[in-house]
Short mmCIF file of C-alpha atoms (C1' of nucleotides) in Angstrom, two decimals:
data_model
loop_
_atom_site.label_atom_id
_atom_site.label_comp_id
_atom_site.label_asym_id
_atom_site.label_seq_id
_atom_site.Cartn_x
_atom_site.Cartn_y
_atom_site.Cartn_z
CA MET C 161 0.00 0.00 0.00
CA SER C 162 1.46 3.37 -0.95
CA ARG C 163 0.75 6.15 1.46
CA ARG C 164 0.64 9.86 1.20
CA ILE C 165 3.72 11.26 2.86
CA ALA C 166 2.93 13.19 6.00
CA SER C 167 2.57 16.79 4.91
CA THR C 168 3.10 18.41 8.30
CA SER C 169 6.19 18.86 10.39
CA ALA C 170 6.27 19.91 14.02
CA GLN C 171 6.01 23.66 13.53
CA GLU C 172 4.32 23.67 10.17
CA LEU C 173 0.72 23.78 11.34
CA LEU C 174 1.39 26.82 13.46
CA THR C 175 3.30 28.55 10.68
CA THR C 176 0.47 27.97 8.24
CA GLU C 177 -2.03 29.42 10.70
CA SER C 178 0.11 32.51 11.11
CA GLN C 179 0.28 32.97 7.36
CA ILE C 180 -3.49 32.68 7.11
CA ARG C 181 -3.92 35.37 9.77
CA ALA C 182 -1.55 37.59 7.86
CA GLN C 183 -3.56 37.09 4.66
CA LEU C 184 -6.79 38.02 6.43
CA GLU C 185 -5.30 40.82 8.48
CA GLY C 186 -7.55 43.77 9.19
CA GLN C 187 -10.73 41.78 8.68
CA PRO C 188 -12.91 41.28 11.75
CA PHE C 189 -12.73 37.52 12.03
CA ASP C 190 -12.56 35.40 15.14
CA PHE C 191 -9.09 33.99 14.57
CA ASP C 192 -8.98 32.01 17.79
CA ALA C 193 -12.20 30.21 16.91
CA MET C 194 -10.81 29.62 13.43
CA SER C 195 -7.67 28.01 14.83
CA ALA C 196 -9.53 25.88 17.32
CA VAL C 197 -12.11 24.59 14.84
CA SER C 198 -9.69 23.87 12.03
CA ASN C 199 -7.48 21.95 14.42
CA ILE C 200 -10.45 19.95 15.70
CA TYR C 201 -11.34 18.85 12.21
CA ARG C 202 -7.77 18.14 11.20
CA ALA C 203 -7.07 16.08 14.31
CA GLY C 204 -10.32 14.13 13.88
CA THR C 205 -9.38 13.20 10.33
CA ALA C 206 -5.84 12.30 11.37
CA VAL C 207 -7.16 10.00 14.11
CA ARG C 208 -9.52 8.11 11.84
CA THR C 209 -7.03 7.84 8.99
CA HIS C 210 -4.31 6.62 11.31
CA MET C 211 -6.49 3.95 12.87
CA GLU C 212 -7.79 2.73 9.51
CA ARG C 213 -4.27 2.44 8.14
CA THR C 214 -2.78 0.72 11.13
CA VAL C 215 -5.02 -1.23 13.50
CA LEU C 216 -8.16 -1.65 11.39
CA GLY C 217 -6.72 -2.21 7.93
CA GLU C 218 -4.91 -5.35 9.04
CA HIS C 219 -8.24 -6.87 10.00
CA ASP C 220 -10.36 -5.68 7.07
CA LEU C 221 -12.54 -3.56 9.30
CA SER C 222 -13.92 -0.16 8.39
CA TRP C 223 -14.07 2.51 11.09
CA VAL C 224 -17.83 2.15 11.41
CA ALA C 225 -17.70 -1.66 11.48
CA PHE C 226 -15.14 -1.45 14.27
CA THR C 227 -17.35 0.98 16.16
CA VAL C 228 -20.30 -1.41 15.94
CA LEU C 229 -18.20 -4.31 17.26
CA TRP C 230 -16.96 -2.07 20.05
CA VAL C 231 -20.47 -1.00 21.05
CA LEU C 232 -21.60 -4.63 21.23
CA TRP C 233 -18.50 -5.56 23.21
CA ILE C 234 -19.04 -2.82 25.79
CA TRP C 235 -22.81 -2.94 26.07
CA GLY C 236 -23.61 -6.52 25.10
CA LYS C 237 -26.63 -7.53 23.06
CA GLN C 238 -28.45 -4.40 21.86
CA GLU C 239 -31.38 -3.45 19.68
CA THR C 240 -30.30 -2.19 16.28
CA GLY C 241 -31.76 1.28 16.87
CA HIS C 242 -29.68 1.66 20.00
CA VAL C 243 -26.56 0.43 18.24
CA ALA C 244 -27.05 3.01 15.48
CA ASP C 245 -27.38 5.80 18.06
CA GLU C 246 -24.33 4.69 20.02
CA ALA C 247 -22.24 4.33 16.87
CA GLY C 248 -23.45 7.70 15.59
CA ILE C 249 -24.73 6.37 12.26
CA THR C 250 -28.11 6.21 10.56
CA LYS C 251 -30.14 3.03 10.60
CA GLY C 252 -29.69 2.75 6.84
CA THR C 253 -25.92 2.69 7.23
CA LEU C 254 -26.21 0.16 10.02
CA THR C 255 -28.19 -2.22 7.82
CA GLY C 256 -25.26 -2.32 5.40
CA VAL C 257 -22.71 -2.82 8.16
CA ILE C 258 -24.84 -5.61 9.65
CA LYS C 259 -24.72 -7.50 6.36
CA THR C 260 -20.95 -7.21 6.21
CA LEU C 261 -20.38 -8.23 9.82
CA VAL C 262 -22.88 -11.10 9.70
CA GLY C 263 -21.17 -12.28 6.50
CA GLN C 264 -17.85 -12.23 8.34
CA GLN C 265 -19.53 -14.19 11.14
CA LEU C 266 -18.55 -11.52 13.66
CA ILE C 267 -22.06 -10.62 14.83
CA ARG C 268 -25.44 -12.34 15.06
CA ARG C 269 -28.84 -10.82 14.36
CA THR C 270 -31.87 -12.08 16.27
CA THR C 271 -35.47 -10.94 16.02
CA HIS C 272 -37.60 -10.46 19.11
CA ASP C 273 -40.40 -12.84 19.92
CA ASP C 274 -42.62 -10.31 21.66
CA ASP C 275 -42.31 -7.48 19.10
CA ARG C 276 -41.31 -8.91 15.77
CA ARG C 277 -40.48 -5.54 14.25
CA ARG C 278 -37.47 -5.37 16.52
CA ALA C 279 -34.09 -7.04 16.11
CA SER C 280 -31.02 -7.24 18.33
CA LEU C 281 -27.36 -7.65 17.57
CA SER C 282 -24.71 -9.49 19.52
CA LEU C 283 -21.14 -10.66 19.03
CA THR C 284 -20.46 -14.20 17.91
CA PRO C 285 -17.62 -16.02 19.70
CA LYS C 286 -15.46 -15.18 16.68
CA GLY C 287 -16.45 -11.52 16.95
CA LYS C 288 -15.76 -11.43 20.65
CA THR C 289 -12.34 -12.99 20.15
CA LEU C 290 -11.53 -10.43 17.47
CA ILE C 291 -12.51 -7.34 19.44
CA THR C 292 -10.91 -8.69 22.60
CA HIS C 293 -7.60 -8.99 20.81
CA LEU C 294 -8.02 -5.92 18.64
CA PHE C 295 -9.04 -3.33 21.20
CA PRO C 296 -5.82 -3.39 23.25
CA HIS C 297 -3.96 -2.69 20.02
CA PHE C 298 -6.38 0.11 19.16
CA ASN C 299 -5.95 1.57 22.63
CA GLN C 300 -2.16 1.52 22.24
CA HIS C 301 -2.55 3.70 19.18
CA GLU C 302 -4.88 6.01 21.09
CA ALA C 303 -2.13 6.31 23.68
CA LEU C 304 0.36 7.02 20.92
CA ALA C 305 -1.84 9.79 19.54
CA VAL C 306 -1.79 11.68 22.84
CA SER C 307 1.69 10.62 23.91
CA SER C 308 3.06 14.14 23.55
CA LEU C 309 0.53 15.41 26.10
CA SER C 310 0.77 15.15 29.86
CA LEU C 311 -1.98 13.34 31.71
CA SER C 312 -3.58 16.59 32.81
CA GLU C 313 -3.38 17.92 29.24
CA GLN C 314 -5.13 14.80 27.96
CA ARG C 315 -7.92 15.31 30.46
CA GLU C 316 -8.18 19.00 29.68
CA LEU C 317 -8.36 18.22 25.97
CA ALA C 318 -11.24 15.79 26.52
CA ARG C 319 -13.04 18.29 28.73
CA LEU C 320 -12.77 21.13 26.20
CA LEU C 321 -13.89 18.91 23.33
CA ARG C 322 -16.96 17.72 25.25
CA LYS C 323 -17.99 21.34 25.61
CA VAL C 324 -17.57 21.95 21.89
CA THR C 325 -19.55 18.84 20.92
CA ASN C 326 -22.29 19.77 23.33
CA SER C 327 -22.52 23.30 21.93
CA LEU C 328 -22.84 21.99 18.40
CA ASN C 329 -25.32 19.27 19.22
CA ALA C 330 -27.44 21.69 21.20
CA GLU C 331 -27.78 23.76 18.04
CA THR C 332 -28.78 20.93 15.73
CA VAL C 333 -32.43 20.24 16.48
CA MET I 217 -34.81 18.59 5.54
CA SER I 218 -35.42 16.32 8.52
CA ARG I 219 -32.60 16.11 10.98
CA ARG I 220 -31.48 13.57 13.47
CA ILE I 221 -32.29 14.90 16.91
CA ALA I 222 -29.19 15.68 18.91
CA SER I 223 -28.45 12.58 20.93
CA THR I 224 -26.30 14.20 23.58
CA SER I 225 -27.19 16.42 26.49
CA ALA I 226 -24.76 18.44 28.55
CA GLN I 227 -23.65 15.70 30.95
CA GLU I 228 -24.41 12.74 28.76
CA LEU I 229 -21.02 12.38 27.09
CA LEU I 230 -19.28 12.29 30.43
CA THR I 231 -21.79 9.82 31.87
CA THR I 232 -21.33 7.48 28.91
CA GLU I 233 -17.56 7.60 29.31
CA SER I 234 -17.89 6.72 32.98
CA GLN I 235 -20.08 3.75 32.13
CA ILE I 236 -17.55 2.55 29.58
CA ARG I 237 -14.78 2.71 32.16
CA ALA I 238 -16.93 0.73 34.55
CA GLN I 239 -17.51 -1.95 31.89
CA LEU I 240 -13.78 -2.26 31.24
CA GLU I 241 -12.74 -1.99 34.86
CA GLY I 242 -9.70 -3.98 35.89
CA GLN I 243 -8.32 -4.17 32.36
CA PRO I 244 -5.06 -2.35 31.76
CA PHE I 245 -6.25 0.23 29.24
CA ASP I 246 -5.23 3.85 28.90
CA PHE I 247 -8.59 5.39 29.74
CA ASP I 248 -7.42 8.97 29.48
CA ALA I 249 -6.13 8.42 25.96
CA MET I 250 -9.42 6.67 25.15
CA SER I 251 -11.43 9.68 26.35
CA ALA I 252 -9.27 12.19 24.56
CA VAL I 253 -9.24 10.36 21.24
CA SER I 254 -12.94 9.53 21.18
CA ASN I 255 -13.76 13.15 21.92
CA ILE I 256 -11.46 14.34 19.17
CA TYR I 257 -13.23 12.19 16.62
CA ARG I 258 -16.69 13.03 17.90
CA ALA I 259 -16.02 16.77 17.89
CA GLY I 260 -14.52 16.60 14.40
CA THR I 261 -17.62 14.90 13.05
CA ALA I 262 -19.88 17.36 14.86
CA VAL I 263 -18.03 20.32 13.36
CA ARG I 264 -18.25 19.06 9.81
CA THR I 265 -21.87 17.97 10.10
CA HIS I 266 -22.87 21.27 11.65
CA MET I 267 -21.19 23.33 8.94
CA GLU I 268 -22.62 21.20 6.13
CA ARG I 269 -26.13 21.54 7.52
CA THR I 270 -25.95 25.24 8.20
CA VAL I 271 -23.53 27.42 6.27
CA LEU I 272 -22.61 25.12 3.38
CA GLY I 273 -25.94 23.43 2.63
CA GLU I 274 -27.56 26.75 1.79
CA HIS I 275 -25.01 27.27 -0.96
CA ASP I 276 -24.85 23.73 -2.35
CA LEU I 277 -21.23 23.33 -1.34
CA SER I 278 -19.70 20.16 0.01
CA TRP I 279 -17.15 20.44 2.79
CA VAL I 280 -14.29 19.66 0.42
CA ALA I 281 -15.55 22.06 -2.25
CA PHE I 282 -15.68 24.80 0.38
CA THR I 283 -12.16 23.94 1.48
CA VAL I 284 -10.87 24.27 -2.07
CA LEU I 285 -12.51 27.67 -2.49
CA TRP I 286 -11.06 28.75 0.82
CA VAL I 287 -7.53 27.64 -0.12
CA LEU I 288 -7.72 29.59 -3.37
CA TRP I 289 -9.10 32.62 -1.54
CA ILE I 290 -6.30 32.65 1.01
CA TRP I 291 -3.40 31.66 -1.19
CA GLY I 292 -4.52 32.86 -4.61
CA LYS I 293 -3.81 30.99 -7.83
CA GLN I 294 -2.25 27.61 -7.02
CA GLU I 295 -1.11 24.47 -8.78
CA THR I 296 -3.55 21.60 -8.41
CA GLY I 297 -1.06 19.45 -6.55
CA HIS I 298 -0.58 22.15 -3.96
CA VAL I 299 -4.33 22.69 -3.62
CA ALA I 300 -4.83 18.96 -2.98
CA ASP I 301 -2.19 19.00 -0.26
CA GLU I 302 -3.58 22.11 1.41
CA ALA I 303 -7.11 20.77 1.29
CA GLY I 304 -5.97 17.39 2.59
CA ILE I 305 -7.45 15.38 -0.29
CA THR I 306 -6.05 13.11 -2.98
CA LYS I 307 -5.51 14.36 -6.50
CA GLY I 308 -8.21 12.00 -7.73
CA THR I 309 -10.75 13.58 -5.41
CA LEU I 310 -9.61 17.04 -6.45
CA THR I 311 -10.22 16.24 -10.12
CA GLY I 312 -13.86 15.56 -9.31
CA VAL I 313 -14.22 18.70 -7.20
CA ILE I 314 -12.63 20.76 -9.98
CA LYS I 315 -15.29 19.56 -12.41
CA THR I 316 -18.05 20.55 -10.03
CA LEU I 317 -16.61 23.96 -9.20
CA VAL I 318 -15.73 24.80 -12.81
CA GLY I 319 -19.28 23.79 -13.77
CA GLN I 320 -20.60 26.19 -11.13
CA GLN I 321 -18.29 28.84 -12.58
CA LEU I 322 -16.65 29.35 -9.20
CA ILE I 323 -13.10 28.45 -10.21
CA ARG I 324 -11.00 28.53 -13.37
CA ARG I 325 -8.44 25.97 -14.50
CA THR I 326 -5.44 27.07 -16.54
CA THR I 327 -2.58 25.00 -17.92
CA HIS I 328 0.99 26.21 -17.75
CA ASP I 329 2.84 27.29 -20.83
CA ASP I 330 6.30 26.27 -19.65
CA ASP I 331 5.38 22.82 -18.29
CA ARG I 332 2.22 21.65 -19.93
CA ARG I 333 1.70 18.75 -17.51
CA ARG I 334 0.89 21.30 -14.83
CA ALA I 335 -2.35 23.18 -14.22
CA SER I 336 -3.34 25.92 -11.80
CA LEU I 337 -6.63 26.85 -10.21
CA SER I 338 -7.96 30.26 -9.32
CA LEU I 339 -11.25 31.82 -8.25
CA THR I 340 -13.52 33.40 -10.83
CA PRO I 341 -15.10 36.74 -9.85
CA LYS I 342 -18.24 34.78 -9.00
CA GLY I 343 -16.23 32.40 -6.83
CA LYS I 344 -14.48 35.25 -5.08
CA THR I 345 -17.78 36.97 -4.37
CA LEU I 346 -19.20 33.76 -2.94
CA ILE I 347 -16.34 32.97 -0.59
CA THR I 348 -16.03 36.60 0.48
CA HIS I 349 -19.65 36.59 1.60
CA LEU I 350 -19.69 33.02 2.82
CA PHE I 351 -16.61 32.95 4.99
CA PRO I 352 -17.76 35.53 7.57
CA HIS I 353 -20.85 33.38 8.07
CA PHE I 354 -18.71 30.26 8.39
CA ASN I 355 -16.49 32.02 10.90
CA GLN I 356 -19.53 32.99 12.98
CA HIS I 357 -20.38 29.32 13.27
CA GLU I 358 -16.80 28.54 14.22
CA ALA I 359 -17.17 31.11 16.99
CA LEU I 360 -20.44 29.49 18.01
CA ALA I 361 -18.75 26.09 18.23
CA VAL I 362 -16.23 27.34 20.78
CA SER I 363 -18.50 29.89 22.46
CA SER I 364 -18.60 27.92 25.70
CA LEU I 365 -14.81 28.16 25.99
CA SER I 366 -12.84 31.12 27.26
CA LEU I 367 -10.28 32.70 24.97
CA SER I 368 -7.42 31.00 26.76
CA GLU I 369 -9.26 27.68 26.58
CA GLN I 370 -9.72 28.09 22.83
CA ARG I 371 -6.02 28.68 22.43
CA GLU I 372 -5.12 25.80 24.67
CA LEU I 373 -7.44 23.52 22.70
CA ALA I 374 -5.76 24.48 19.43
CA ARG I 375 -2.31 23.97 20.94
CA LEU I 376 -3.12 20.50 22.28
CA LEU I 377 -4.70 19.42 19.01
CA ARG I 378 -1.69 20.55 16.99
CA LYS I 379 0.44 18.26 19.14
CA VAL I 380 -1.89 15.32 18.52
CA THR I 381 -2.00 15.88 14.76
CA ASN I 382 1.76 16.19 14.63
CA SER I 383 2.22 12.95 16.58
CA LEU I 384 -0.08 11.07 14.21
CA ASN I 385 1.38 12.52 11.03
CA ALA I 386 4.90 11.79 12.22
CA GLU I 387 3.91 8.11 12.44
CA THR I 388 2.34 7.83 9.01
CA VAL I 389 5.19 7.65 6.56
"C1'" DT Z 271 12.47 7.23 -16.92
"C1'" DA Z 272 10.03 10.14 -13.78
"C1'" DT Z 273 6.27 13.25 -12.99
"C1'" DT Z 274 1.50 15.79 -13.39
"C1'" DG Z 275 -2.88 15.20 -13.66
"C1'" DT Z 276 -6.86 12.31 -15.48
"C1'" DT Z 277 -9.62 8.30 -15.69
"C1'" DA Z 278 -11.63 4.07 -14.02
"C1'" DT Z 279 -13.12 0.92 -10.52
"C1'" DA Z 280 -14.68 -0.47 -6.27
"C1'" DC Z 281 -15.84 0.53 -1.67
"C1'" DT Z 282 -17.50 3.19 2.54
"C1'" DC Z 283 -20.56 6.27 4.37
"C1'" DT Z 284 -24.38 9.73 4.15
"C1'" DA Z 285 -29.05 11.55 3.25
"C1'" DT Z 286 -33.57 10.91 1.88
"C1'" DA Z 287 -37.56 8.61 1.14
"C1'" DA Z 288 -40.45 4.82 0.09
"C1'" DC Z 289 -41.56 0.45 1.69
"C1'" DT Z 290 -42.74 -3.95 4.82
"C1'" DA Z 291 -44.28 -5.93 8.67
"C1'" DT Z 292 -45.65 -5.45 12.55
"C1'" DA Z 293 -47.90 -3.12 16.66
"C1'" DT W 187 -51.83 5.19 12.72
"C1'" DA W 188 -47.31 4.81 14.39
"C1'" DT W 189 -43.02 2.36 14.70
"C1'" DA W 190 -38.65 -0.71 13.58
"C1'" DG W 191 -36.05 -1.93 10.34
"C1'" DT W 192 -35.07 -2.65 5.25
"C1'" DT W 193 -34.47 -1.26 0.62
"C1'" DA W 194 -33.39 1.93 -3.03
"C1'" DT W 195 -31.17 5.77 -4.99
"C1'" DA W 196 -27.99 9.33 -5.48
"C1'" DG W 197 -24.02 11.69 -3.98
"C1'" DA W 198 -19.45 12.57 -1.57
"C1'" DG W 199 -15.15 10.98 -0.54
"C1'" DT W 200 -11.32 7.43 -0.45
"C1'" DA W 201 -7.88 4.09 -2.24
"C1'" DT W 202 -5.65 2.00 -5.90
"C1'" DA W 203 -3.95 1.54 -10.20
"C1'" DA W 204 -3.58 2.27 -15.02
"C1'" DC W 205 -2.98 5.83 -18.27
"C1'" DA W 206 -1.57 9.96 -21.42
"C1'" DA W 207 1.11 13.76 -21.96
"C1'" DT W 208 5.08 15.89 -20.93
"C1'" DA W 209 9.56 16.60 -18.98
#
DNA sequence: TATTGTTATACTCTATAACTATA
DNA sequence: TATAGTTATAGAGTATAACAATA
């Protein structure tokens, strides 16, 4: 697999942001918000791309498929609607992922006896084995991602991001 | 347009994270890295979704198309390869976006005289008018996203995220 | 030979809406 | 009537690789 060479060096992000400010100088923009938001998006993309290329790619799992396995691992057998909410995807997307994961024999789909519109998902033994072995590896890469931050910085980062997500979700109704 | 109701309330993200820790209790995971990374990804998705539904949707622009316009606005006429790098997309994706934006008469594509393999992109007057009017609106929503953070928190957030992105990009070679 | 950008293919994910089968 | 999940369709974005034109 050929990979795009990393386009950023240690100081490059900051330099680029300074150049942008210089280009927009004199205009009444909120430059601190601009910096914060662009770095949120960039870091989010970098996280997903990194995980897909390292931990997930080796096991033929998409990001969303991994998320579904993870939800079922943490929470156990769940109704599909709940899984979609937890994974942050639409029910239409989940239907596609279910087909893939059932085909890989990683999850099982069972319909309810009492309300036959409903269906639940759960890990198969094979699925449980996979996520049990995969997640520690995933978590090591999470640790790598924040390895340049102190423990208190990691916690502060999570706290600040929760506030941002909550602000945005409060708007979208 | 019908929208998915926001699934998070103010304390809900934190509560969910606590429940996850309880489920995984006793296992030697880096829970602080887990929190930080999951919040990075979640916030990144929330930012993009919010912008697409508010500022960009009104103008029939995809996130990437907006990014390309923005790059050309800030940096002026640029070679396509450079635009792809700045926008963080592959050259294949850029080719598609170019077609769309040229069709909308927002950008212009010109080939070089000295090296005829190369091509540059620039804004048309229509494209410049659009981004000039659109960006202040976009920036207002950026400000909204971080409105619950103090100025020093916004700066700290950007600083921490730059470190994360740099760590991840340093790995991917 | 190497490089720039295009084209082609296949896949993932999203959004929307119509549909089914149940309730 | 309302609800849970599926199906269908169209679009955005990615990855990969082959390709043409040019250097």
